[in-house]
CSV table of C-alpha atoms and ligand atoms in Angstrom, one decimal:
chain,number,residue,atom,x,y,z
A,13,MET,CA,-15.7,-14.2,26.1
A,14,PRO,CA,-12.4,-14.7,24.4
A,15,SER,CA,-12.9,-17.0,21.2
A,16,LYS,CA,-10.7,-19.8,20.7
A,17,TYR,CA,-10.4,-19.1,16.8
A,18,GLN,CA,-8.5,-16.4,16.2
A,19,ALA,CA,-7.0,-14.5,12.8
A,20,PRO,CA,-3.9,-16.3,12.3
A,21,ARG,CA,-0.4,-14.4,13.1
A,22,GLY,CA,0.6,-11.8,11.2
A,23,THR,CA,-3.2,-11.2,10.0
A,24,PHE,CA,-5.3,-8.8,11.5
A,25,ASP,CA,-9.0,-7.9,11.2
A,26,VAL,CA,-9.3,-4.5,9.9
A,27,LEU,CA,-12.4,-2.6,12.1
A,28,PRO,CA,-15.1,-0.2,11.4
A,29,ALA,CA,-12.7,2.7,12.7
A,30,ASP,CA,-9.5,1.4,11.1
A,31,ALA,CA,-11.6,0.9,8.1
A,32,ARG,CA,-12.4,4.7,7.6
A,33,LEU,CA,-8.7,5.7,8.1
A,34,ARG,CA,-8.0,3.3,5.1
A,35,GLN,CA,-10.7,4.3,3.2
A,36,ARG,CA,-9.2,7.8,3.8
A,37,VAL,CA,-5.7,7.5,2.7
A,38,GLU,CA,-6.9,4.9,-0.4
A,39,ARG,CA,-9.2,8.0,-1.7
A,40,THR,CA,-6.9,10.4,-1.4
A,41,ALA,CA,-4.2,7.8,-3.5
A,42,VAL,CA,-6.5,7.2,-6.2
A,43,GLU,CA,-7.8,11.0,-6.4
A,44,ILE,CA,-3.5,11.9,-6.6
A,45,LEU,CA,-3.1,9.5,-9.5
A,46,ALA,CA,-5.9,9.6,-11.1
A,47,ARG,CA,-5.4,13.5,-11.8
A,48,ALA,CA,-1.6,12.1,-13.2
A,49,GLY,CA,-3.4,10.1,-15.7
A,50,TYR,CA,-2.7,6.7,-13.6
A,51,GLU,CA,-5.8,4.0,-13.4
A,52,ARG,CA,-7.3,1.6,-11.7
A,53,ILE,CA,-6.1,-2.1,-12.8
A,54,ALA,CA,-6.6,-5.2,-10.4
A,55,THR,CA,-5.4,-8.6,-10.6
A,56,PRO,CA,-5.5,-12.1,-8.8
A,57,ALA,CA,-4.6,-12.5,-5.6
A,58,PHE,CA,-2.5,-15.3,-6.5
A,59,GLU,CA,-0.4,-16.3,-9.6
A,60,ASP,CA,1.0,-19.7,-11.3
A,61,THR,CA,4.3,-19.7,-8.4
A,62,GLU,CA,6.6,-19.5,-11.7
A,63,LEU,CA,5.7,-15.8,-12.8
A,64,PHE,CA,7.0,-14.8,-9.1
A,65,GLU,CA,10.2,-16.7,-8.9
A,66,ARG,CA,11.2,-15.4,-12.6
A,67,GLY,CA,9.8,-12.1,-12.0
A,68,VAL,CA,11.3,-11.7,-8.1
A,69,GLY,CA,14.1,-13.7,-8.4
A,70,ARG,CA,14.9,-17.1,-7.0
A,71,SER,CA,17.8,-15.9,-5.2
A,72,THR,CA,15.8,-13.7,-3.2
A,73,ASP,CA,14.6,-13.4,0.2
A,74,ILE,CA,10.2,-13.4,-0.5
A,75,VAL,CA,10.7,-16.0,-3.3
A,76,ARG,CA,13.3,-18.4,-0.9
A,77,LYS,CA,11.6,-18.4,2.8
A,78,GLU,CA,8.1,-15.9,2.4
A,79,MET,CA,5.8,-17.2,-0.2
A,80,PHE,CA,2.4,-18.9,0.4
A,81,THR,CA,3.1,-21.4,-1.8
A,82,PHE,CA,0.8,-24.6,-1.9
A,83,GLU,CA,-1.3,-27.2,-4.9
A,84,ASP,CA,-3.8,-26.6,-6.1
A,85,LYS,CA,-7.1,-29.3,-6.9
A,86,GLY,CA,-5.1,-29.5,-10.0
A,87,GLY,CA,-1.8,-30.3,-8.7
A,88,ARG,CA,0.0,-26.6,-10.2
A,89,SER,CA,1.9,-24.8,-7.8
A,90,ILE,CA,0.0,-21.8,-6.8
A,91,THR,CA,1.7,-18.5,-4.8
A,92,LEU,CA,-0.5,-15.9,-2.9
A,93,ARG,CA,0.6,-12.9,-4.7
A,94,PRO,CA,3.8,-11.1,-2.5
A,95,GLU,CA,4.5,-8.0,-4.4
A,96,GLY,CA,2.1,-6.5,-7.4
A,97,THR,CA,4.8,-5.8,-10.1
A,98,ALA,CA,4.9,-8.9,-11.7
A,99,PRO,CA,1.3,-9.5,-11.8
A,100,ILE,CA,0.5,-6.4,-14.0
A,101,CYS,CA,3.6,-6.7,-15.9
A,102,ARG,CA,1.7,-10.8,-17.1
A,103,ALA,CA,-1.1,-9.1,-17.5
A,104,TYR,CA,0.4,-6.1,-19.6
A,105,VAL,CA,1.7,-9.2,-21.9
A,106,GLU,CA,-1.2,-11.0,-21.6
A,107,HIS,CA,-3.0,-8.3,-23.1
A,108,GLY,CA,-0.7,-7.4,-25.1
A,109,MET,CA,-0.8,-3.6,-23.5
A,110,HIS,CA,1.7,-2.9,-25.6
A,111,LYS,CA,0.3,-1.7,-28.4
A,112,LEU,CA,-1.9,1.1,-26.8
A,113,ALA,CA,-0.5,4.5,-25.8
A,114,GLN,CA,2.7,4.4,-24.0
A,115,PRO,CA,3.4,4.4,-21.2
A,116,VAL,CA,0.5,2.8,-20.3
A,117,LYS,CA,0.1,4.0,-16.2
A,118,LEU,CA,-1.8,1.3,-14.0
A,119,CYS,CA,-2.2,2.1,-10.0
A,120,TYR,CA,-3.6,-0.8,-7.7
A,121,VAL,CA,-4.8,-1.3,-4.2
A,122,GLY,CA,-4.9,-4.5,-2.3
A,123,PRO,CA,-3.6,-6.9,-0.2
A,124,PHE,CA,-0.2,-9.1,-0.4
A,125,PHE,CA,1.3,-11.5,1.1
A,126,ARG,CA,4.5,-12.8,2.5
A,127,HIS,CA,5.7,-15.1,5.5
A,128,GLU,CA,8.0,-12.7,7.7
A,129,ARG,CA,8.5,-13.1,11.0
A,130,PRO,CA,5.5,-10.4,12.2
A,131,GLN,CA,6.0,-7.7,14.0
A,132,ALA,CA,4.8,-3.8,14.3
A,133,GLY,CA,5.4,-2.6,10.3
A,134,ARG,CA,5.7,-6.1,9.2
A,135,TYR,CA,2.6,-8.8,8.2
A,136,ARG,CA,1.9,-11.6,6.8
A,137,GLN,CA,-1.0,-10.1,5.0
A,138,PHE,CA,-0.6,-6.4,4.3
A,139,HIS,CA,-1.7,-3.8,2.1
A,140,GLN,CA,-0.3,-1.9,-0.7
A,141,ILE,CA,-1.3,0.9,-3.2
A,142,GLY,CA,1.4,1.0,-5.9
A,143,ILE,CA,2.0,1.8,-9.9
A,144,GLU,CA,3.5,1.1,-12.4
A,145,ALA,CA,4.1,3.2,-15.7
A,146,ILE,CA,5.3,0.8,-18.5
A,147,GLY,CA,6.7,1.7,-21.7
A,148,THR,CA,9.2,4.6,-21.2
A,149,ASP,CA,12.6,4.6,-20.2
A,150,SER,CA,13.0,8.2,-19.7
A,151,PRO,CA,14.4,10.4,-17.1
A,152,LEU,CA,11.3,12.3,-16.1
A,153,ALA,CA,9.4,9.0,-15.4
A,154,ASP,CA,11.3,8.3,-13.4
A,155,ALA,CA,11.0,11.5,-11.2
A,156,GLU,CA,7.3,12.0,-11.9
A,157,ALA,CA,6.8,8.9,-10.2
A,158,ILE,CA,9.0,9.9,-7.0
A,159,MET,CA,6.8,13.0,-6.9
A,160,LEU,CA,4.1,11.2,-6.7
A,161,LEU,CA,4.8,9.2,-3.8
A,162,ALA,CA,6.2,12.4,-1.7
A,163,ASP,CA,3.1,13.9,-2.9
A,164,LEU,CA,0.8,11.9,-1.6
A,165,LEU,CA,2.5,11.2,1.8
A,166,ALA,CA,2.6,14.8,2.0
A,167,GLU,CA,-0.7,15.5,1.0
A,168,LEU,CA,-1.5,12.6,4.3
A,169,GLY,CA,0.9,14.5,6.7
A,170,VAL,CA,3.2,11.6,7.4
A,171,PRO,CA,6.2,13.2,9.2
A,172,GLY,CA,9.5,13.1,9.1
A,173,VAL,CA,9.5,11.1,5.7
A,174,GLN,CA,13.4,11.4,4.2
A,175,LEU,CA,13.7,9.9,0.4
A,176,ARG,CA,16.8,7.6,-0.5
A,177,LEU,CA,17.8,7.3,-4.0
A,178,GLY,CA,20.4,5.1,-6.0
A,179,SER,CA,21.3,3.4,-9.1
A,180,LEU,CA,21.2,0.2,-10.0
A,181,GLY,CA,22.9,0.5,-13.6
A,182,SER,CA,22.3,-1.6,-16.3
A,183,PRO,CA,22.8,-5.8,-16.1
A,184,ARG,CA,26.0,-5.0,-18.0
A,185,ALA,CA,27.3,-2.6,-15.4
A,186,ARG,CA,26.1,-4.3,-12.9
A,187,SER,CA,27.2,-8.4,-13.6
A,188,ALA,CA,31.1,-6.1,-13.7
A,189,TYR,CA,30.4,-4.5,-10.4
A,190,LEU,CA,29.3,-7.8,-8.3
A,191,GLU,CA,32.4,-9.5,-9.8
A,192,GLU,CA,34.4,-6.6,-8.3
A,193,LEU,CA,32.3,-6.8,-4.7
A,194,ARG,CA,32.6,-10.7,-4.7
A,195,ALA,CA,35.9,-10.1,-4.4
A,196,HIS,CA,36.1,-7.8,-2.3
A,197,LEU,CA,33.5,-10.0,0.4
A,198,ARG,CA,35.4,-13.1,-0.3
A,199,ALA,CA,38.6,-11.3,0.4
A,200,ASN,CA,36.8,-10.5,4.3
A,201,GLU,CA,35.5,-13.5,3.9
A,202,ALA,CA,36.4,-14.4,7.7
A,203,GLU,CA,34.5,-11.1,8.8
A,204,LEU,CA,31.6,-12.2,7.1
A,205,SER,CA,27.9,-13.7,8.5
A,206,LYS,CA,27.0,-17.0,7.3
A,207,ASP,CA,23.9,-15.8,6.1
A,208,VAL,CA,26.0,-13.3,3.8
A,209,ARG,CA,28.7,-16.0,3.2
A,210,ALA,CA,25.8,-18.2,2.0
A,211,ARG,CA,24.8,-16.8,-0.5
A,212,LEU,CA,28.2,-14.4,-1.5
A,213,GLU,CA,28.0,-15.9,-4.8
A,214,ILE,CA,23.7,-15.8,-5.8
A,215,ASN,CA,23.3,-11.8,-4.3
A,216,PRO,CA,26.3,-10.5,-2.5
A,217,LEU,CA,24.1,-6.9,-3.3
A,218,ARG,CA,22.4,-8.0,-0.1
A,219,ALA,CA,25.8,-8.0,1.9
A,220,PHE,CA,24.7,-3.8,2.1
A,221,ASP,CA,22.0,-4.7,4.2
A,222,ALA,CA,23.2,-7.2,6.7
A,223,ASP,CA,22.9,-6.0,10.8
A,224,ASP,CA,25.5,-7.8,12.0
A,225,ALA,CA,28.7,-5.9,13.1
A,226,GLY,CA,31.3,-8.1,10.9
A,227,THR,CA,29.8,-7.7,8.1
A,228,ARG,CA,28.7,-4.3,8.9
A,229,ASP,CA,32.3,-3.3,8.8
A,230,VAL,CA,33.7,-5.7,5.9
A,231,MET,CA,30.8,-3.5,3.6
A,232,ALA,CA,32.0,0.2,5.1
A,233,SER,CA,35.1,-0.1,2.6
A,234,ALA,CA,33.2,-2.0,0.0
A,235,PRO,CA,33.2,0.2,-4.0
A,236,THR,CA,30.0,0.4,-3.7
A,237,LEU,CA,27.8,1.1,-7.7
A,238,VAL,CA,26.8,4.4,-7.0
A,239,ASP,CA,30.5,5.5,-8.7
A,240,ARG,CA,30.5,2.4,-11.0
A,241,LEU,CA,27.9,3.6,-13.1
A,242,GLU,CA,29.3,4.5,-16.6
A,243,GLY,CA,27.7,6.2,-20.2
A,244,GLU,CA,24.0,6.0,-20.7
A,245,ASP,CA,23.7,4.5,-17.1
A,246,ALA,CA,25.3,7.6,-15.7
A,247,ALA,CA,23.6,10.0,-17.9
A,248,HIS,CA,20.2,8.5,-16.7
A,249,PHE,CA,20.6,8.8,-12.8
A,250,ALA,CA,22.3,12.4,-13.2
A,251,GLU,CA,19.4,13.3,-15.4
A,252,VAL,CA,16.7,11.8,-12.7
A,253,ARG,CA,18.8,13.8,-9.8
A,254,GLN,CA,18.7,16.9,-11.9
A,255,LEU,CA,14.9,16.7,-12.7
A,256,LEU,CA,14.3,15.9,-9.1
A,257,GLU,CA,16.4,19.7,-7.9
A,258,ALA,CA,14.9,20.8,-10.2
A,259,ALA,CA,11.4,20.5,-9.0
A,260,GLY,CA,12.9,21.1,-5.3
A,261,VAL,CA,12.7,17.6,-4.1
A,262,VAL,CA,14.9,16.5,-0.9
A,263,TYR,CA,16.7,13.5,-1.1
A,264,GLU,CA,20.5,12.0,0.0
A,265,ILE,CA,22.0,9.7,-2.4
A,266,ASP,CA,22.4,5.9,-0.3
A,267,PRO,CA,25.1,4.0,-2.7
A,268,THR,CA,24.2,1.3,-0.2
A,269,LEU,CA,20.9,1.3,-1.2
A,270,VAL,CA,19.7,-2.4,-2.2
A,271,ARG,CA,16.1,-4.0,-2.5
A,272,GLY,CA,14.6,-7.1,-2.1
A,273,LEU,CA,13.7,-7.6,-5.5
A,274,ASP,CA,15.8,-8.9,-8.3
A,275,TYR,CA,14.4,-7.3,-11.2
A,276,TYR,CA,15.9,-3.4,-10.3
A,277,THR,CA,17.6,-1.2,-13.6
A,278,ARG,CA,19.0,1.5,-13.2
A,279,THR,CA,17.2,4.6,-10.8
A,280,ILE,CA,15.7,3.0,-7.4
A,281,PHE,CA,14.2,4.1,-4.2
A,282,SER,CA,12.7,4.5,-0.7
A,283,PHE,CA,11.0,6.8,1.4
A,284,VAL,CA,11.8,6.0,5.1
A,285,CYS,CA,10.2,7.7,8.1
A,286,ASP,CA,11.7,8.4,11.7
A,287,GLU,CA,8.2,7.3,13.7
A,288,LEU,CA,8.3,3.6,12.0
A,289,GLY,CA,11.0,2.6,14.3
A,290,ALA,CA,12.7,-1.0,12.6
A,291,GLN,CA,10.5,-1.1,9.6
A,292,SER,CA,11.3,2.2,8.4
A,293,GLU,CA,10.3,2.0,4.9
A,294,VAL,CA,7.1,3.3,4.4
A,295,GLY,CA,7.4,2.8,0.7
A,296,GLY,CA,9.8,2.8,-2.4
A,297,GLY,CA,10.5,1.1,-6.0
A,298,GLY,CA,12.0,1.8,-9.0
A,299,ARG,CA,12.8,1.1,-12.6
A,300,TYR,CA,12.8,-2.5,-13.7
A,301,ASP,CA,13.5,-2.1,-17.7
A,302,GLY,CA,14.1,-6.0,-18.4
A,303,LEU,CA,11.1,-8.0,-16.4
A,304,ILE,CA,8.7,-7.5,-19.1
A,305,GLU,CA,10.9,-9.4,-21.9
A,306,GLN,CA,11.8,-11.9,-19.4
A,307,LEU,CA,8.3,-13.1,-19.1
A,308,GLY,CA,8.1,-13.1,-22.6
A,309,GLY,CA,7.2,-9.5,-23.8
A,310,PRO,CA,8.5,-6.9,-26.0
A,311,PRO,CA,11.7,-5.3,-24.2
A,312,THR,CA,10.2,-2.8,-22.7
A,313,PRO,CA,11.2,-0.1,-20.1
A,314,ALA,CA,9.1,0.4,-16.7
A,315,ILE,CA,9.3,2.1,-13.3
A,316,GLY,CA,6.9,2.2,-10.6
A,317,TRP,CA,6.7,1.9,-6.3
A,318,ALA,CA,4.3,0.3,-4.0
A,319,VAL,CA,3.6,1.9,-0.2
A,320,GLY,CA,2.2,-0.2,3.0
A,321,ILE,CA,-0.8,1.5,4.3
A,322,GLU,CA,-0.5,-0.2,7.4
A,323,ARG,CA,3.1,1.6,7.4
A,324,ILE,CA,1.1,5.0,6.8
A,325,LEU,CA,-1.1,4.3,9.5
A,326,LEU,CA,1.4,3.4,11.2
A,327,ALA,CA,2.9,6.7,11.0
A,328,LEU,CA,0.2,8.8,11.1
A,329,GLY,CA,-0.7,7.7,14.4
A,330,GLU,CA,-4.1,8.2,14.0
A,331,THR,CA,-7.1,6.2,15.3
A,332,GLY,CA,-10.0,5.9,14.0
A,333,SER,CA,-13.4,7.9,15.0
A,334,ALA,CA,-16.8,7.4,15.5
A,335,PRO,CA,-18.6,8.7,11.8
A,336,GLU,CA,-21.7,11.5,12.9
A,337,ARG,CA,-24.7,10.2,11.3
A,338,ASP,CA,-27.4,12.8,10.2
A,339,ALA,CA,-30.2,11.5,12.0
A,340,PHE,CA,-32.0,8.9,14.1
A,341,LEU,CA,-35.7,7.4,13.3
A,342,ALA,CA,-36.9,7.2,16.9
A,343,VAL,CA,-40.7,6.2,17.5
A,344,ALA,CA,-42.7,6.8,20.7
A,345,ASP,CA,-45.2,4.9,20.0
A,346,PRO,CA,-44.3,1.0,18.4
A,347,GLY,CA,-47.1,1.9,16.1
A,348,GLN,CA,-44.7,4.5,14.0
A,349,ARG,CA,-42.1,2.1,13.0
A,350,GLN,CA,-43.5,1.1,9.7
A,351,ARG,CA,-43.4,5.1,8.9
A,352,ALA,CA,-40.0,5.3,10.5
A,353,LEU,CA,-38.6,2.7,8.1
A,354,ALA,CA,-40.0,4.4,4.9
A,355,LEU,CA,-38.6,7.5,6.2
A,356,ALA,CA,-35.0,6.6,6.7
A,357,ALA,CA,-35.4,5.0,3.3
A,358,GLU,CA,-36.1,8.7,2.1
A,359,LEU,CA,-34.1,10.7,4.0
A,360,ARG,CA,-31.2,8.1,2.8
A,361,ARG,CA,-32.7,8.5,-0.9
A,362,ALA,CA,-31.9,12.4,-0.2
A,363,GLY,CA,-28.5,11.6,0.6
A,364,LEU,CA,-28.4,11.9,4.3
A,365,SER,CA,-27.5,9.4,6.6
A,366,ALA,CA,-30.1,8.1,8.7
A,367,GLU,CA,-30.6,4.8,10.8
A,368,LEU,CA,-33.7,3.6,12.8
A,369,ASP,CA,-34.4,1.5,15.9
A,370,LEU,CA,-33.8,-2.5,14.8
A,371,ALA,CA,-33.9,-3.4,18.9
A,372,GLY,CA,-37.5,-2.7,20.1
A,373,ARG,CA,-36.2,-0.5,23.0
A,374,GLY,CA,-38.6,1.8,24.6
A,375,LEU,CA,-38.5,5.4,23.3
A,376,LYS,CA,-35.2,6.5,26.5
A,377,GLY,CA,-33.7,3.0,25.0
A,378,GLN,CA,-33.8,4.6,21.7
A,379,LEU,CA,-32.6,8.5,22.6
A,380,LYS,CA,-29.3,6.6,24.5
A,381,HIS,CA,-28.8,4.6,21.5
A,382,ALA,CA,-28.6,7.4,19.5
A,383,ASP,CA,-26.2,9.1,21.5
A,384,ARG,CA,-24.0,6.2,21.5
A,385,ILE,CA,-24.0,6.0,17.2
A,386,GLY,CA,-23.3,9.5,17.3
A,387,ALA,CA,-26.5,10.8,15.8
A,388,ARG,CA,-26.5,14.7,15.6
A,389,ARG,CA,-30.4,14.9,15.4
A,390,VAL,CA,-33.5,12.5,16.9
A,391,LEU,CA,-36.5,12.8,15.1
A,392,ILE,CA,-39.5,11.3,17.6
A,393,LEU,CA,-42.4,9.7,15.3
A,394,GLU,CA,-45.4,10.1,18.6
A,395,ALA,CA,-48.4,8.3,18.4
A,396,ASP,CA,-51.1,11.0,17.1
A,397,GLY,CA,-48.6,11.4,13.9
A,398,SER,CA,-46.7,14.5,14.8
A,399,ALA,CA,-43.2,15.0,15.1
A,400,GLN,CA,-40.5,16.5,17.4
A,401,LEU,CA,-36.6,17.0,16.1
A,402,ARG,CA,-34.5,16.5,18.8
A,403,ASP,CA,-31.5,18.2,18.1
A,404,MET,CA,-28.2,15.7,20.6
A,405,ALA,CA,-25.9,18.2,21.2
A,406,SER,CA,-28.0,20.9,22.8
A,407,GLY,CA,-31.0,19.5,23.5
A,408,GLU,CA,-33.5,21.5,21.8
A,409,GLN,CA,-36.5,19.9,20.9
A,410,ARG,CA,-39.1,21.9,18.5
A,411,THR,CA,-42.0,19.8,16.4
A,412,VAL,CA,-41.4,19.5,12.9
A,413,ASP,CA,-44.1,19.6,9.9
A,414,ALA,CA,-44.8,16.0,9.2
A,415,ALA,CA,-44.5,16.6,6.1
A,416,ALA,CA,-42.0,18.7,5.0
A,417,ILE,CA,-39.2,16.2,7.5
A,418,VAL,CA,-36.6,15.7,4.7
A,419,GLU,CA,-36.7,19.0,4.1
A,420,ALA,CA,-35.5,20.3,7.8
A,421,ILE,CA,-33.4,17.3,8.4
A,422,GLY,CA,-31.6,17.9,5.1
A,423,GLY,CA,-32.1,21.4,5.7
A,424,GLU,CA,-30.0,21.4,9.1
A,425,ALA,CA,-27.3,19.3,7.7
A,426,ARG,CA,-26.5,21.1,5.0
B,9,HAM,P1,8.7,-4.2,-1.6
B,9,HAM,O1,9.8,-2.4,-1.4
B,9,HAM,O2,8.7,-4.9,-1.0
B,9,HAM,O3,8.5,-3.1,-2.8
B,9,HAM,O4,6.8,-3.3,-1.1
B,9,HAM,C1,6.4,-2.2,-0.6
B,9,HAM,C2,6.1,-1.5,1.1
B,9,HAM,O5,5.4,-2.7,1.0
B,9,HAM,C3,7.3,-1.7,2.0
B,9,HAM,O6,8.0,0.2,1.3
B,9,HAM,C4,6.4,-1.5,2.9
B,9,HAM,O7,5.8,-0.9,3.3
B,9,HAM,C5,5.0,-2.2,2.4
B,9,HAM,N1,5.5,-4.0,2.9
B,9,HAM,C6,6.1,-4.5,2.1
B,9,HAM,N2,6.3,-6.4,3.0
B,9,HAM,C7,6.0,-5.8,3.9
B,9,HAM,C8,4.7,-6.5,5.3
B,9,HAM,N3,5.5,-7.8,5.8
B,9,HAM,N4,4.0,-6.0,6.2
B,9,HAM,C9,3.7,-4.9,6.0
B,9,HAM,N5,4.1,-3.7,5.2
B,9,HAM,C10,5.2,-4.4,4.3
B,9,HAM,C11,7.5,-4.1,-4.0
B,9,HAM,O8,6.7,-4.2,-2.7
B,9,HAM,C12,7.3,-3.4,-5.0
B,9,HAM,N6,6.7,-4.3,-5.9
B,9,HAM,C13,7.4,-2.4,-5.2
B,9,HAM,C14,7.2,-2.0,-6.5
B,9,HAM,C15,6.7,-1.5,-7.4
B,9,HAM,N7,8.7,-1.5,-7.9
B,9,HAM,C16,8.3,-1.4,-8.7
B,9,HAM,N8,7.0,-1.3,-8.9
């Protein structure tokens, strides 16, 4: 019967088959990241709204239209986190992590919330795996972070991945460039979309992201920041590139690369995937050398990235397979139920997976159920205390010594 209640628009339930796939993705990620010294951090699912206004930036789409913001009972403005970098920087400052050995390398897995128009690969509650390396401005950190994400996607088998790389320079270089870009946009204002025109003063870079033909034409001849990098910014970017090349990482410079968050400085990158269609980015990130200071901490350079778990799963195109159980304990006689319960516990303590009938089925029903849940073997406990072990694939059945049941099942499972 269809329920009158459904998961809210843009959200979804993670059912067990999907949960297994997700667990593999998360485990692989955390293992790869742990080997590079990244430790888990978890921050709350909601924060003071101002953290995101200051951190992510008031001119961004995220802050302007996508945040789930509400007042709590004390009248404070609270926002469900739309991203993880600002909260982690808040935690870094709050816990005085600048006193720890630098850089502090953190990784996280969890849900994030953006009020976007839902479509394939874009949800209102989604999940990210991310890292932040805080307290280093070395180009080595940029190259290492990018390589970790490349390795993760390769290890998971995400097909058709391409890396796009850009640099936004330092804020000073950027503001000179932004003036030049605004002048170009103003000179061609008539051809720009209404949205781009409205944001020409506050966020002219977003014009590179526009879909309409008029704006795209104007942007084809726009000056790009990568070509305007000078001094230390240019040297930093050159070194990141050289390190990636020496490591054999294939990338493409994308002079029009922009990201939807205001905190980025210098290196930015995006991993896109052929399989993903319109929402083609599987993950991305960059440097944010000014964010910690902006949030009240000491000047602290940092870099990080995040990948969307749903986008990884979409790119992999996998559907979950049923798990196998080592054994199902069936009873030929209801008098054996207590023994089945005890044996199941014993098998589990020995590290095996075991289930028993919880629905009072007859023997035939129990065998059918064991088959449906993917049990590899069924132990049939007979009324006289003896036991039969049946292999579900071959149908073969043999008597096992009642005193050595765990050994018999364990020996076959290994
Ligand atoms: P972001 O580019 O906004 O960056 O998001 C990172 C990834 O999250 C995207 O590449 C995408 O896979 C996934 N994602 C974003 N929005 C959605 C959505 N509505 N539905 C499904 N997946 C989505 C950040 O969040 C930065 N905090 C990354 C970062 C970390 N930069 C430095 N450190």
